[in-house]
Amino acid sequence: MVERTLTLIKPECVAEKHIGDVISRIEKAGFRIKAIKMLQLSRREAEKFYEVHRERPFYGELTEYMSSGPIVAMVLEKENCIADFRNFIGATNPKEAAEGTIRKEFGKDIQMNCVHASDSPENAVREIYFYFSDREIMD
Ligand code: CMP
């Protein structure tokens, strides 16, 4: 089934000028970019986006970090997009990510791990519409 997912290129990856490298790999792997924008989250927006993690010990650090600089948000589309994209980026902790994945190559630690990716169809819809309107998503 053709699915969509939401990905974010995180602040450290943008700051280190890896936007082009990451997007190039994503496209070459067969994911179609359906929407794209650069923005900086406010602390309050980051708290809202990551509210499922509110009770986690790392919630404060995570939301401070994700609002610390510009990010790039994208909607990607492909068959089995959600699971395939999570495999493509590698494990959450870059130290455990497989060779050849973007988290292995560009991630620094579990927080500065290059990209975010939706983890389920329900979250993908919520996350896509957190950043984009229908008009900004190509058919
Ligand atoms: P992401 O895919 O953006 O979704 C939630 C984020 O929480 C995750 O990537 C990690 O960057 C972060 N995260 C998960 N576990 C930890 C942890 N133990 N310490 C710090 N950050 C974490």
Short mmCIF file of C-alpha atoms in Angstrom, two decimals, residues 8-101:
data_model
loop_
_atom_site.label_atom_id
_atom_site.label_comp_id
_atom_site.label_asym_id
_atom_site.label_seq_id
_atom_site.Cartn_x
_atom_site.Cartn_y
_atom_site.Cartn_z
CA LEU A 8 12.45 16.01 10.12
CA ILE A 9 16.10 16.78 9.48
CA LYS A 10 17.14 17.74 13.01
CA PRO A 11 19.03 20.89 14.10
CA GLU A 12 22.53 19.37 14.33
CA CYS A 13 22.23 17.88 10.85
CA VAL A 14 21.09 21.22 9.38
CA ALA A 15 23.85 23.12 11.26
CA GLU A 16 26.49 20.74 9.92
CA LYS A 17 25.32 21.29 6.32
CA HIS A 18 24.06 17.77 5.69
CA ILE A 19 20.63 18.77 4.30
CA GLY A 20 21.72 18.03 0.72
CA ASP A 21 23.39 14.71 1.58
CA VAL A 22 20.36 13.49 3.51
CA ILE A 23 17.81 14.53 0.87
CA SER A 24 19.92 13.02 -1.91
CA ARG A 25 20.04 9.66 -0.13
CA ILE A 26 16.33 9.74 0.61
CA GLU A 27 15.49 10.37 -3.07
CA LYS A 28 17.95 7.77 -4.35
CA ALA A 29 16.37 5.20 -2.03
CA GLY A 30 13.05 5.68 -3.81
CA PHE A 31 11.15 7.91 -1.39
CA ARG A 32 9.23 10.67 -3.23
CA ILE A 33 9.22 14.12 -1.61
CA LYS A 34 5.62 15.38 -1.53
CA ALA A 35 6.15 18.44 0.70
CA ILE A 36 9.16 20.25 2.13
CA LYS A 37 9.89 23.30 4.30
CA MET A 38 12.52 24.77 6.61
CA LEU A 39 11.40 26.22 9.94
CA GLN A 40 12.36 26.66 13.58
CA LEU A 41 10.01 25.26 16.23
CA SER A 42 9.22 27.33 19.32
CA ARG A 43 9.72 25.47 22.61
CA ARG A 44 5.94 25.27 22.96
CA GLU A 45 5.54 23.77 19.47
CA ALA A 46 8.26 21.19 20.16
CA GLU A 47 6.48 20.25 23.41
CA LYS A 48 3.24 19.79 21.49
CA PHE A 49 4.85 17.77 18.68
CA TYR A 50 6.54 15.40 21.15
CA GLU A 51 3.68 15.27 23.67
CA VAL A 52 3.57 11.43 23.47
CA HIS A 53 6.96 11.54 25.24
CA ARG A 54 5.84 14.00 27.95
CA GLU A 55 6.42 11.51 30.79
CA ARG A 56 9.86 10.42 29.55
CA PRO A 57 12.96 11.64 31.42
CA PHE A 58 14.41 13.04 28.20
CA TYR A 59 11.33 15.16 27.27
CA GLY A 60 12.85 18.45 28.51
CA GLU A 61 16.16 17.93 26.73
CA LEU A 62 14.44 16.71 23.57
CA THR A 63 12.12 19.71 23.26
CA GLU A 64 14.91 22.17 24.12
CA TYR A 65 17.11 20.61 21.46
CA MET A 66 14.43 20.38 18.76
CA SER A 67 13.64 24.09 19.20
CA SER A 68 17.32 25.14 19.26
CA GLY A 69 17.73 25.78 15.53
CA PRO A 70 16.24 25.36 12.06
CA ILE A 71 14.93 21.98 10.93
CA VAL A 72 13.69 20.67 7.56
CA ALA A 73 10.29 18.96 7.52
CA MET A 74 9.28 16.67 4.64
CA VAL A 75 6.39 14.44 3.66
CA LEU A 76 7.63 11.29 1.90
CA GLU A 77 5.61 8.79 -0.12
CA LYS A 78 6.29 5.22 -1.24
CA GLU A 79 4.90 1.69 -0.93
CA ASN A 80 5.22 0.63 2.75
CA CYS A 81 6.78 4.04 3.41
CA ILE A 82 6.59 4.13 7.22
CA ALA A 83 8.41 0.87 7.96
CA ASP A 84 10.77 1.14 4.99
CA PHE A 85 11.85 4.64 5.97
CA ARG A 86 12.54 3.57 9.57
CA ASN A 87 14.71 0.73 8.25
CA PHE A 88 16.42 3.09 5.85
CA ILE A 89 17.41 5.63 8.56
CA GLY A 90 18.68 3.07 11.10
CA ALA A 91 18.21 2.56 14.84
CA THR A 92 17.30 5.50 17.13
CA ASN A 93 20.74 5.36 18.73
CA PRO A 94 23.30 6.03 15.95
CA LYS A 95 25.79 3.79 17.78
CA GLU A 96 23.43 0.87 17.14
CA ALA A 97 22.44 1.90 13.60
CA ALA A 98 23.46 -0.37 10.71
CA GLU A 99 26.34 0.60 8.42
CA GLY A 100 25.16 2.63 5.46
CA THR A 101 22.21 4.23 7.25
#
